[in-house]
Coordinates of C-alpha atoms and ligand atoms in Angstrom, one line a residue:
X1 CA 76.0 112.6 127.4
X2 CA 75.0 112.8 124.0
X3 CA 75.7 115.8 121.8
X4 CA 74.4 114.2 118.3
X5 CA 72.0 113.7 116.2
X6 CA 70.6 110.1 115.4
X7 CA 71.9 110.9 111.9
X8 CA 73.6 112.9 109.7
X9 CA 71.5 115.5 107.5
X10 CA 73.7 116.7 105.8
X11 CA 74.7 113.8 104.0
X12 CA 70.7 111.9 104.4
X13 CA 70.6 112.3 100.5
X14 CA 73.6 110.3 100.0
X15 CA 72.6 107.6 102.0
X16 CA 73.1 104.3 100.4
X17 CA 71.4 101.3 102.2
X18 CA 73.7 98.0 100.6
X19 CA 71.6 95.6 102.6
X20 CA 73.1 92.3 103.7
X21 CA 75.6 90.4 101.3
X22 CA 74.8 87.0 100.3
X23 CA 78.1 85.4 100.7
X24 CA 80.3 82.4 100.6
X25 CA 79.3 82.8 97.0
X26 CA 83.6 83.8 96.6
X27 CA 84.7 80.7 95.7
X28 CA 86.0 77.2 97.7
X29 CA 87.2 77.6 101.3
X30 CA 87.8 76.6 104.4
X31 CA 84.2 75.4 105.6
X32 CA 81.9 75.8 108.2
X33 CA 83.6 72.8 109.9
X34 CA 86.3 76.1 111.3
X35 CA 83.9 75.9 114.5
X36 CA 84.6 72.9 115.5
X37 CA 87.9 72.2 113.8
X38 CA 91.4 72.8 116.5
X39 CA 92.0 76.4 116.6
X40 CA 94.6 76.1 113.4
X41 CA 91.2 76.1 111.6
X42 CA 90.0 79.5 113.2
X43 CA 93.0 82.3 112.7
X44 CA 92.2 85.6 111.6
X45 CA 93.2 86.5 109.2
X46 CA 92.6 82.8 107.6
X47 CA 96.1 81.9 106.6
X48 CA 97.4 81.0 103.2
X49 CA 98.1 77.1 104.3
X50 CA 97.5 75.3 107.3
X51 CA 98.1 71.9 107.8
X52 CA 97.1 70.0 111.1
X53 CA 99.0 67.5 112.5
X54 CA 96.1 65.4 113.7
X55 CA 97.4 64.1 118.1
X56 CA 100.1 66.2 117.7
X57 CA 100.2 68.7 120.4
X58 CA 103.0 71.4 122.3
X59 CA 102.4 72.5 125.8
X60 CA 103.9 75.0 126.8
X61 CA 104.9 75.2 130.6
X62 CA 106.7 76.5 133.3
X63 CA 110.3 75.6 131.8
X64 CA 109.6 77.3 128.6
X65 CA 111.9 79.8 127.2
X66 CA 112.2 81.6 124.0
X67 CA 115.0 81.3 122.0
X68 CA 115.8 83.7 119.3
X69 CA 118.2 84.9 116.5
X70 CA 120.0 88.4 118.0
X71 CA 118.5 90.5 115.4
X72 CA 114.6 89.0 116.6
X73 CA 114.6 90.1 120.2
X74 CA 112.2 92.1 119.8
X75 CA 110.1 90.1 118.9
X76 CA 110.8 87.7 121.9
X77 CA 110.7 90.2 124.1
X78 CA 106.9 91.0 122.8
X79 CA 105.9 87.1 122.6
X80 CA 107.0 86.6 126.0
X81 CA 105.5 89.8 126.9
X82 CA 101.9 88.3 125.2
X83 CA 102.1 84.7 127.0
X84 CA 103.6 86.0 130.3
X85 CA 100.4 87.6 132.1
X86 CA 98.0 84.7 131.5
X87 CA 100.9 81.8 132.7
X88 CA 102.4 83.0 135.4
X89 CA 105.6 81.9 133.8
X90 CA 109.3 83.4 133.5
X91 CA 109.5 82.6 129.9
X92 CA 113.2 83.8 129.8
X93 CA 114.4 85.3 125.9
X94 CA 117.6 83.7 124.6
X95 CA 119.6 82.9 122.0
X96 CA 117.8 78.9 123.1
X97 CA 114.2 77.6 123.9
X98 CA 111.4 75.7 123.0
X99 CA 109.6 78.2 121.4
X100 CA 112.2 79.1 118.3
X101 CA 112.1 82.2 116.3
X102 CA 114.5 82.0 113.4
X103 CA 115.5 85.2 110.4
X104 CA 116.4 82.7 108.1
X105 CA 113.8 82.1 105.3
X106 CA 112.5 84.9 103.3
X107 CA 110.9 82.2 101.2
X108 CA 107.2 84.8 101.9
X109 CA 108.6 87.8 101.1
X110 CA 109.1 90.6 103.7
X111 CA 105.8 90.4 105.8
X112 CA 105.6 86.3 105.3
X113 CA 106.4 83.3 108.0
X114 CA 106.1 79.7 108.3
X115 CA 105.2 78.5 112.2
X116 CA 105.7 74.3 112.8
X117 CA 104.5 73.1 116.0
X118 CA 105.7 69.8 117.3
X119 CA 105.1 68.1 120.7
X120 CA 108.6 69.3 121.0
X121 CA 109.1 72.8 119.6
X122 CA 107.1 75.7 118.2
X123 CA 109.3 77.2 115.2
X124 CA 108.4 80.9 113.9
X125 CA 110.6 81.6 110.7
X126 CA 110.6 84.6 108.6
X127 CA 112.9 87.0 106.4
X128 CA 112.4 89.8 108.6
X129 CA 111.3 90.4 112.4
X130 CA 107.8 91.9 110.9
X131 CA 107.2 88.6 109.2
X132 CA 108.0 87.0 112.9
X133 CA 105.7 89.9 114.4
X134 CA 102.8 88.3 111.9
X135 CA 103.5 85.2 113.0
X136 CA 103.5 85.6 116.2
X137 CA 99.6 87.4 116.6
X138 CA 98.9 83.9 114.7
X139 CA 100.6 82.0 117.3
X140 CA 98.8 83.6 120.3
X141 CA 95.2 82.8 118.6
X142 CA 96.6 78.9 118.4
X143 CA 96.4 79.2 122.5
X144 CA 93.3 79.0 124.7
X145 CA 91.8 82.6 124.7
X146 CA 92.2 82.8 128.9
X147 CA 96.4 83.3 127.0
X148 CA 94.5 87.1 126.6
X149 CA 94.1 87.5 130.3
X150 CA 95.8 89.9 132.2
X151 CA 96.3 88.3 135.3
X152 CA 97.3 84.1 136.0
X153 CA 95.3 81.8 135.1
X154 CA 95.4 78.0 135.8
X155 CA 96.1 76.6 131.8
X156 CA 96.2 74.5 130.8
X157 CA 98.6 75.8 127.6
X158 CA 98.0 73.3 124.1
X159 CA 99.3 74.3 121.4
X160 CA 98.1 72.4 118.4
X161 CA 100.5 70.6 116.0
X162 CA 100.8 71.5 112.5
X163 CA 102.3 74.0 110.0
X164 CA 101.5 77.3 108.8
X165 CA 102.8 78.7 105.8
X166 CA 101.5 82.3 105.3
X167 CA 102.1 86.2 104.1
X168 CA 99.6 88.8 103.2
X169 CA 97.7 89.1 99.7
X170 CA 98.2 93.6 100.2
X171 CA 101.1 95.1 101.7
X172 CA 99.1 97.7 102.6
X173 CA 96.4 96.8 105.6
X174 CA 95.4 100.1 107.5
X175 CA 93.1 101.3 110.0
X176 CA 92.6 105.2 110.5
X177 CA 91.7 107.2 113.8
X178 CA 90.0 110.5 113.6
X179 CA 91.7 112.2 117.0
X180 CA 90.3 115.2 115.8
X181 CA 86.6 115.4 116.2
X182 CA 87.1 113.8 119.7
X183 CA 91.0 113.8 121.5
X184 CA 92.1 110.7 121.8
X185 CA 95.2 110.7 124.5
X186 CA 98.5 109.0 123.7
X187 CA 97.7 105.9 125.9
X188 CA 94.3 105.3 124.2
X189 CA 96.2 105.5 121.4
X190 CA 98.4 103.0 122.3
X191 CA 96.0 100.4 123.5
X192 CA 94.2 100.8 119.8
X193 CA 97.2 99.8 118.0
X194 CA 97.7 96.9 120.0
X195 CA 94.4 96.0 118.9
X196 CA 94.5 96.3 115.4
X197 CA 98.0 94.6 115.7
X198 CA 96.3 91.3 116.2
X199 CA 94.7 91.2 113.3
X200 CA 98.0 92.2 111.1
X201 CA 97.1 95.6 110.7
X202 CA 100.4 97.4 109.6
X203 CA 99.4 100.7 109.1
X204 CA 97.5 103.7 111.1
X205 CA 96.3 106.8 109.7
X206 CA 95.7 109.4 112.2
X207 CA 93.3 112.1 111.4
X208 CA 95.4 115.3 113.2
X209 CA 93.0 118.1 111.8
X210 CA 89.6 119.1 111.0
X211 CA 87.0 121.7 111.8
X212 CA 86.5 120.8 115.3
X213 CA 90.2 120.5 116.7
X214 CA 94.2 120.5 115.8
X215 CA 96.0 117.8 117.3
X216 CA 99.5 118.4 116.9
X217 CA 102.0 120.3 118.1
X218 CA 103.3 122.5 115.9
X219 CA 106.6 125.1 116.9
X220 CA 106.2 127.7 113.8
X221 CA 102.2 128.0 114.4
X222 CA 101.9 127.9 118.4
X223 CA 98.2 128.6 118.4
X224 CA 96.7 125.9 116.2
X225 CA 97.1 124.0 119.4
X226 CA 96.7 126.5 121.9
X227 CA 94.0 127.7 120.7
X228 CA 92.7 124.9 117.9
X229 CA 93.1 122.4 120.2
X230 CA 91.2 123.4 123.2
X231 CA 87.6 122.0 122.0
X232 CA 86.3 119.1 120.2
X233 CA 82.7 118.3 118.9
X234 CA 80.0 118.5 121.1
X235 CA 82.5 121.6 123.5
X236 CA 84.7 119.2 125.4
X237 CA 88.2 120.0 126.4
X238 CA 89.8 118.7 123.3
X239 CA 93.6 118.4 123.6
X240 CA 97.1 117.5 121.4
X241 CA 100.0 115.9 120.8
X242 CA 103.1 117.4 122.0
X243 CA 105.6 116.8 118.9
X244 CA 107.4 114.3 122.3
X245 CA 103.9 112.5 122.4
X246 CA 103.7 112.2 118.6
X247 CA 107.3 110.7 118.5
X248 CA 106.0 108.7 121.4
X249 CA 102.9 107.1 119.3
X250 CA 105.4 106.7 116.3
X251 CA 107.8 104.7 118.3
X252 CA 105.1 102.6 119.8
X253 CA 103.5 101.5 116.7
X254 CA 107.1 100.7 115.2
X255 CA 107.0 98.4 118.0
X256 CA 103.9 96.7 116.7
X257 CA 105.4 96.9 113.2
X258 CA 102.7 99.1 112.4
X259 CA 103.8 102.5 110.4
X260 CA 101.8 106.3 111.2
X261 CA 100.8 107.8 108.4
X262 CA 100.0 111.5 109.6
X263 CA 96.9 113.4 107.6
X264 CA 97.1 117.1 107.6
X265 CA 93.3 118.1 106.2
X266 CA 93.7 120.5 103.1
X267 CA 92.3 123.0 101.9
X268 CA 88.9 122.2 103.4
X269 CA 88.0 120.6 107.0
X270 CA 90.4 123.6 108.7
X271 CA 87.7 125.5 110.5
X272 CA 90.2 125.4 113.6
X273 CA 93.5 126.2 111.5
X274 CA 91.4 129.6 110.2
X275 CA 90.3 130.2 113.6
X276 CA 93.9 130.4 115.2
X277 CA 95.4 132.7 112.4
X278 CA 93.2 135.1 110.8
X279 CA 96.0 135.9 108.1
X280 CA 95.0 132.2 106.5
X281 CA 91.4 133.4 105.9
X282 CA 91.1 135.7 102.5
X283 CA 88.8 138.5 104.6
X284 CA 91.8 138.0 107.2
X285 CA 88.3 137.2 110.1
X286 CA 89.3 134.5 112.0
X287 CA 86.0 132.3 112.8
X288 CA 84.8 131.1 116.2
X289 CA 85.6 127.5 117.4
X290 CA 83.5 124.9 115.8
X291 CA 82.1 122.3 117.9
X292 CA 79.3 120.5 115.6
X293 CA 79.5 118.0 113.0
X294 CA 78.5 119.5 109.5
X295 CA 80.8 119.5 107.3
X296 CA 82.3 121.4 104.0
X297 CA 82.1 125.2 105.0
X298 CA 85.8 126.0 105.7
X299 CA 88.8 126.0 103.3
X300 CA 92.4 127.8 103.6
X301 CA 92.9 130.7 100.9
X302 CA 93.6 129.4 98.1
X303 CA 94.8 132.8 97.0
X304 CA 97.2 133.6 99.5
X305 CA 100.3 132.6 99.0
X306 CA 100.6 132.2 103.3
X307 CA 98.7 129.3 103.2
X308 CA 101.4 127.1 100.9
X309 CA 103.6 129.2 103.4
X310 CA 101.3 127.4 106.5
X311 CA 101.2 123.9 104.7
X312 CA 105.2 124.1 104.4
X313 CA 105.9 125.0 107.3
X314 CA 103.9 122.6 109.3
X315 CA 104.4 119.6 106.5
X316 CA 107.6 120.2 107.0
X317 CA 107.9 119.4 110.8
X318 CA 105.7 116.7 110.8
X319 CA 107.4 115.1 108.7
X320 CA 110.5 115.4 110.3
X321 CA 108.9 113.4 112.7
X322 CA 107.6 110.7 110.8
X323 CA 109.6 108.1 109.7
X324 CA 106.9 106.4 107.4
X325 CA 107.1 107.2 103.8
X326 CA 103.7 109.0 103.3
X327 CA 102.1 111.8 104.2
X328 CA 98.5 112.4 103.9
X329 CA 96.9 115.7 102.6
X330 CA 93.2 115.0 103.3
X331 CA 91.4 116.8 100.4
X332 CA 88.0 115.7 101.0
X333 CA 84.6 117.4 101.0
X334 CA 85.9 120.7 99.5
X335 CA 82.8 122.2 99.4
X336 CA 84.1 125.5 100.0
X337 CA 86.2 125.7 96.6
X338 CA 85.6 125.7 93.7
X339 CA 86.8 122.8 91.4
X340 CA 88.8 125.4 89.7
X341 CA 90.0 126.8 93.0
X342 CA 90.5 122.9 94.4
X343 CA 92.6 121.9 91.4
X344 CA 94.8 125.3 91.9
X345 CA 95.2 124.8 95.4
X346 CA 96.6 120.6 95.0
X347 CA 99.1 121.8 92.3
X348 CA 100.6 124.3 94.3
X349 CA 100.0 121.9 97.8
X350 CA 101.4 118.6 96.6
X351 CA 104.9 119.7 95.1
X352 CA 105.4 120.7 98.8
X353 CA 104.2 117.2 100.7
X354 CA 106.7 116.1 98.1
X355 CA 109.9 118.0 98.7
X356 CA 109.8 116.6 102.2
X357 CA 110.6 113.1 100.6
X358 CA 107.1 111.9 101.0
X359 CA 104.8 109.8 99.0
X360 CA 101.4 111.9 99.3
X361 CA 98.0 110.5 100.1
X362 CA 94.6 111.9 99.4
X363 CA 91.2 111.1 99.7
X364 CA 89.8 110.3 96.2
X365 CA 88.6 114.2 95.5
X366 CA 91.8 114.8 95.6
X367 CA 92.1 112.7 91.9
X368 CA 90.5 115.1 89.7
X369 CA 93.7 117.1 90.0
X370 CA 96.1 114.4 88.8
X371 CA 98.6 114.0 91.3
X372 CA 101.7 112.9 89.9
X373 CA 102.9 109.7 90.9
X374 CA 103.8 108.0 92.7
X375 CA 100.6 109.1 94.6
X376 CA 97.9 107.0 96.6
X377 CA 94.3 107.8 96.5
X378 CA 92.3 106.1 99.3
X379 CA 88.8 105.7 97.9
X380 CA 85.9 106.5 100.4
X381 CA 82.9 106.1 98.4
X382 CA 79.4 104.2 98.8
X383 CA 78.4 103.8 94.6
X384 CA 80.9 102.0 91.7
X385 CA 78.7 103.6 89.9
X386 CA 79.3 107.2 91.0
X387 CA 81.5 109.6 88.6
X388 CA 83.8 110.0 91.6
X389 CA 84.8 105.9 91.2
X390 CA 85.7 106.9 87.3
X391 CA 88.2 109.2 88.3
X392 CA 89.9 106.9 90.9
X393 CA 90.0 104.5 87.9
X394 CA 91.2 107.1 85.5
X395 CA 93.8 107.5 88.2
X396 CA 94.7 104.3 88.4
X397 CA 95.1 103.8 84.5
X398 CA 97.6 106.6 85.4
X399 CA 99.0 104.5 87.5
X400 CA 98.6 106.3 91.2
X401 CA 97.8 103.2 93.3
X402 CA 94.6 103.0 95.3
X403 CA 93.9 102.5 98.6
X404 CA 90.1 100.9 99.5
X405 CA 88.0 102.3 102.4
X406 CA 84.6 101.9 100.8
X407 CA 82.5 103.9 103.3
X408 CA 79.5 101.6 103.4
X409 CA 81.9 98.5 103.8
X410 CA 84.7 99.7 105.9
X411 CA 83.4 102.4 107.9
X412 CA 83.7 101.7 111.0
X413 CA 81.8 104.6 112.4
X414 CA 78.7 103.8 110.6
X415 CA 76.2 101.5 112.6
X416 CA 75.8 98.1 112.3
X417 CA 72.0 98.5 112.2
X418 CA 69.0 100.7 113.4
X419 CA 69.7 99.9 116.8
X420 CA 73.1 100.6 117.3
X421 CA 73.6 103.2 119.5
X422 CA 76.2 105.5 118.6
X423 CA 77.8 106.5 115.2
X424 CA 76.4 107.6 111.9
X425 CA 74.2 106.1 109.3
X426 CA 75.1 108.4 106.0
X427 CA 76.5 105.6 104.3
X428 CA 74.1 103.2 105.3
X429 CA 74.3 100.5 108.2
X430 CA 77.4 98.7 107.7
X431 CA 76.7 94.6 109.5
X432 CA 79.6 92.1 109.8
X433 CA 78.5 90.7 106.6
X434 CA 78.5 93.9 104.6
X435 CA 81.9 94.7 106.2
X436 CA 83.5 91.5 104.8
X437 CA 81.2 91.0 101.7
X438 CA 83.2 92.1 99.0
X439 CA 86.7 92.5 97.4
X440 CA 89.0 95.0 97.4
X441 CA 90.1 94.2 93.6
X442 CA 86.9 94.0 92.1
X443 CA 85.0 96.4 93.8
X444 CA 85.7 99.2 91.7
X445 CA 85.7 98.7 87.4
X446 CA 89.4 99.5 86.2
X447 CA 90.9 99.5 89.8
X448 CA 92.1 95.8 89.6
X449 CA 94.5 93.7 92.2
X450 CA 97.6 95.4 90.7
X451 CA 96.2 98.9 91.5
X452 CA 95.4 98.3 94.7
X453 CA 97.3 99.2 97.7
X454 CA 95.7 97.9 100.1
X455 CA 93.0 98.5 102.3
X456 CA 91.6 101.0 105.2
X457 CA 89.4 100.8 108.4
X458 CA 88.8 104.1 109.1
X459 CA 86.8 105.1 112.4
X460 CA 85.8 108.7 112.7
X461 CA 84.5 110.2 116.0
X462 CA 81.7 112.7 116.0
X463 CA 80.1 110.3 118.3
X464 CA 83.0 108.5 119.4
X465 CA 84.2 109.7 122.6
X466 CA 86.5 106.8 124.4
X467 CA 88.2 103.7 124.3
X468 CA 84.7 101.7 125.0
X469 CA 83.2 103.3 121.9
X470 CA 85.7 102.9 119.3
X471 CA 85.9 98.8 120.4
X472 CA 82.1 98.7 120.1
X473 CA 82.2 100.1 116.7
X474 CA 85.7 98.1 115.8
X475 CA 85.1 95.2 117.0
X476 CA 84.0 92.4 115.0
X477 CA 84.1 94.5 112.2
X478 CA 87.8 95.7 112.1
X479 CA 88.9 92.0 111.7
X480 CA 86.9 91.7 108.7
X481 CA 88.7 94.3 106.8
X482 CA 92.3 92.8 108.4
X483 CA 91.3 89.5 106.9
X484 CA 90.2 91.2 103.0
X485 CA 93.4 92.6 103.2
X486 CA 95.6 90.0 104.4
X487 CA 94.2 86.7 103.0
X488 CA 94.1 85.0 99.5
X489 CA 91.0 86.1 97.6
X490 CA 90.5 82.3 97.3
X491 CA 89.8 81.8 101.1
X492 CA 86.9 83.9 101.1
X493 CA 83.9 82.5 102.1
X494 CA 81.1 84.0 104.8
X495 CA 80.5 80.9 106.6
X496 CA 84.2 80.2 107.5
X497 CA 84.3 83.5 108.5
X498 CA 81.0 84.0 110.9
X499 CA 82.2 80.9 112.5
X500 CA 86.1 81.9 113.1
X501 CA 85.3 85.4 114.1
X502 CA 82.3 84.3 116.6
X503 CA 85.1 81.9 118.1
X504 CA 87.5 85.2 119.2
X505 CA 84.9 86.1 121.2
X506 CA 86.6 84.6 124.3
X507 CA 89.4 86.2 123.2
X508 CA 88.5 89.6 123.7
X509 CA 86.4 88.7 126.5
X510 CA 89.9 87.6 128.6
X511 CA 91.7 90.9 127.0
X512 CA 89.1 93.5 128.1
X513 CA 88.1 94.4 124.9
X514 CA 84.8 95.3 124.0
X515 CA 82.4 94.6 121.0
X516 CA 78.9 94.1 119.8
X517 CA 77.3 91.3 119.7
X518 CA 75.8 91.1 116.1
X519 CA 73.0 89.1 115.5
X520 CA 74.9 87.7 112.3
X521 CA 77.2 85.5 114.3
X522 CA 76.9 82.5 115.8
X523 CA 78.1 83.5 119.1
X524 CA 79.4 81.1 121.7
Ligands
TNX601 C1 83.0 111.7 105.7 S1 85.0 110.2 104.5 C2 84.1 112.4 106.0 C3 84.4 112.8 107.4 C4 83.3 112.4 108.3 C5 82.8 111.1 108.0 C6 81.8 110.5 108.9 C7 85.7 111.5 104.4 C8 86.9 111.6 103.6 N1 85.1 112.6 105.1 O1 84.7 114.2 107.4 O2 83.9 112.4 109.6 O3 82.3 111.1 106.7 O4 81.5 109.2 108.6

């Protein structure tokens, strides 16, 4: 059923149409020849060297076995966990095997690898079992996709020869999941990190409030969830996360090397906060339930000193329960403050995210009130040219570090075109070519490489409802993002790219998952 709008009004006058990039204007590249080149030519993200070994081929087979250092068996246990499905095959972990994965060269850093293939051996080394993690989602695209099935199939198993040499150009490479317009259930959860894992995605930002729902559990303030949680846009059931299910999701990502970062939305976008304690609201009312999508209308009192009382208390046990260094304090679309109000309310909210040993995280509102550093400010916006874009450069002259989710490049919500069925168009439609057409350090005048954090997928779910419809909406688009954060800026080039991320097609064919076929791609 369908509760929305085709689009957004409220935001129809900030709609920005960026139209299709011309690309592969970014410089020399691997070319067009990626189609038809061995699949060392097609990983995404595009690696910083590859070199084939033309004949040369590993197979693996029925006698393989992984051999690891001690401190990697994690990641052994996860590689024989990918290829074990698909072959049918025992693939025992040891400290011997065919398929070697060594902790002895940190020569690329802490998320870097090198991976030889031989016809003898397959060799993974790294510094640290997260550079081994990396290079192992490149070692399961070097396999035929049918590797992604679930169930046996009859191999073949090539491997081609070669080296890799790689590590990521950002540390930071996130996605973000809004949980709060729509309730997205632990195990949904879980099967969209192991998504975004494959493309070396190392961070998720889950959105855990907004108007339309709380989502976790928290002891001090029973009824944000008992009664905030119970309803979600459009008047479904909603849901949470018991503070168990939360530790659940953070232990599960830590698996996929990929750290939580927990946003708590502040001072605006807690409609369902102010409508589970009326003492938060400054005429003490609390408001009905809010199950539509405008946005901008609620904010906690910024006058009351129980609402830094509120943001402590519930700061305080969610990070207890997050082992990540940051903490996100939303910030955005304050439309029910004023700036005055807005800059009041951040110097009396941040000092708190702070004494809970966090790093805090805003969206780029959230600049104007100078958060001391060190401080992230994740960039949403759709014109360089907009004020807003000077004072995330004026914050990163201060040097706060910035973290790039243009919304009318790497929204992932937003439609690919005029027929796409679900998601918004307030930002424009975002195509595969607009998603991967630009670059993170030269987007935005004064926020150059060494500013920048990194970079953010975020997906947000007025219209999202389920697994099927984030995938949709994430994929091919998500990998586009992965690889503008992961690979050298000197790699980039559109026709490389159409051609690689057409060829994982197959891929997430054999794995289930879904996406949408963009007329941009050349499409097996
Ligand atoms: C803007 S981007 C929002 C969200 C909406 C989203 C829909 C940002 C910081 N705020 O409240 O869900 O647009 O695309």
């Amino acid at each position: 059923m369908n509760h929305f709008p085709i689009e957004f009004p409220r935001r129809a006058a900030m709609a920005l149409f960026g139209g299709a990039v011309a690309a592969g204007a970014l410089g020399a590249a691997p070319s067009a020849r990626a189609a038809q080149g061995s699949r060392m030519q097609q990983v995404i993200p595009v690696p910083e060297s590859v070199r084939e070994a033309p004949g040369v081929r590993f197979e693996l087979g029925p006698d393989s076995a992984i051999g690891a250092d001690p401190a990697a068996a994690g990641v052994a246990e996860y590689l024989a966990g990918v290829l074990r499905p698909a072959t049918g095959y025992a693939l025992p972990t040891g400290e011997r095997g065919d398929l070697v994965l060594r902790l002895d060269d940190a020569g690329l850093g802490q998320a870097g690898y090198r991976l030889e293939v031989t016809a003898e051996t397959v060799t993974l080394r790294a510094g640290t079992p997260e550079g081994l993690f990396n290079g192992v989602q490149t070692l399961r695209q070097l396999l035929p996709p049918q590797i992604e099935s679930a169930d046996p199939q009859p191999g073949p198993w090539p491997i081609p020869g070669g080296a890799i040499a790689d590590r990521p150009r950002f540390g930071h490479r996130a996605a973000m999941l809004d949980v709060a317009r729509h309730f997205f259930g632990v195990e949904q959860v879980k099967r969209y990190i192991d998504q975004i894992a494959r493309y070396k995605i190392n961070f998720l930002h889950l959105h855990l409030s907004d108007d339309q729902g709380w989502r976790i559990e928290i002891e001090s303030w029973p009824r944000l969830t008992e009664h905030g949680g119970s309803t979600e846009v459009g008047g479904g059931p909603g849901g949470f996360y018991t503070q168990q299910d939360y530790a659940e999701i953070v232990r599960y990502a830590a698996s996929r090397h990929i750290t939580i970062v927990p946003e708590i939305d502040v001072p605006g976008h807690t409609n369902a906060a102010l409508s589970s304690y009326a003492e938060l609201n400054c005429d003490g009312v609390a408001p009905p339930l809010y199950t539509g999508i405008e946005v901008g209308f609620s904010s906690l009192c910024v006058d009351k000193d129980i609402s830094y009382r509120f943001l402590d208390e519930v700061i305080g046990e969610i990070a207890a329960l997050t082992p990540g260094p940051y903490l996100h304090i939303g910030g955005d679309e304050a439309d029910a403050t004023t700036d005055e109000q807005y800059r009041a309310f951040m110097r009396r909210a941040l000092p708190i995210l702070r004494a809970h040993g966090k790093t805090v995280v805003g969206w780029h509102e959230y600049a104007k009130a100078t958060p001391q550093n060190p401080a992230v400010v994740q960039y949403w916006g759709t014109d360089p040219a907009d004020p807003e874009a000077a004072e995330v450069a004026a914050a990163a002259a201060r040097g706060s570090k910035i973290l790039m989710s243009p919304a009318n490049r790497s929204y992932l919500d937003m439609k690919y075109d005029e027929s796409t069925e679900l998601g918004l168009n307030w930002a424009g439609y975002v195509e595969v070519a607009d998603a991967y057409g630009w670059d993170p350090a030269a987007h935005l005048q004064g926020v150059g490489e060494e500013s920048v954090l990194g970079v953010e997928a975020p997906i947000w779910t007025e219209t999202l409802e389920n697994s099927a419809h984030l995938e949709v909406m994430a994929f091919p688009r998500l990998p586009a993002i992965a690889e503008l954060g992961w690979s050298p800026a000197a790699t980039h080039d559109w026709e490389s790219f159409r051609a690689r991320l057409a060829a994982q097609a197959p891929r997430w064919e054999a794995a289930g998952i879904g996406f949408t076929r963009s007329p941009q791609l050349p499409w097996p």
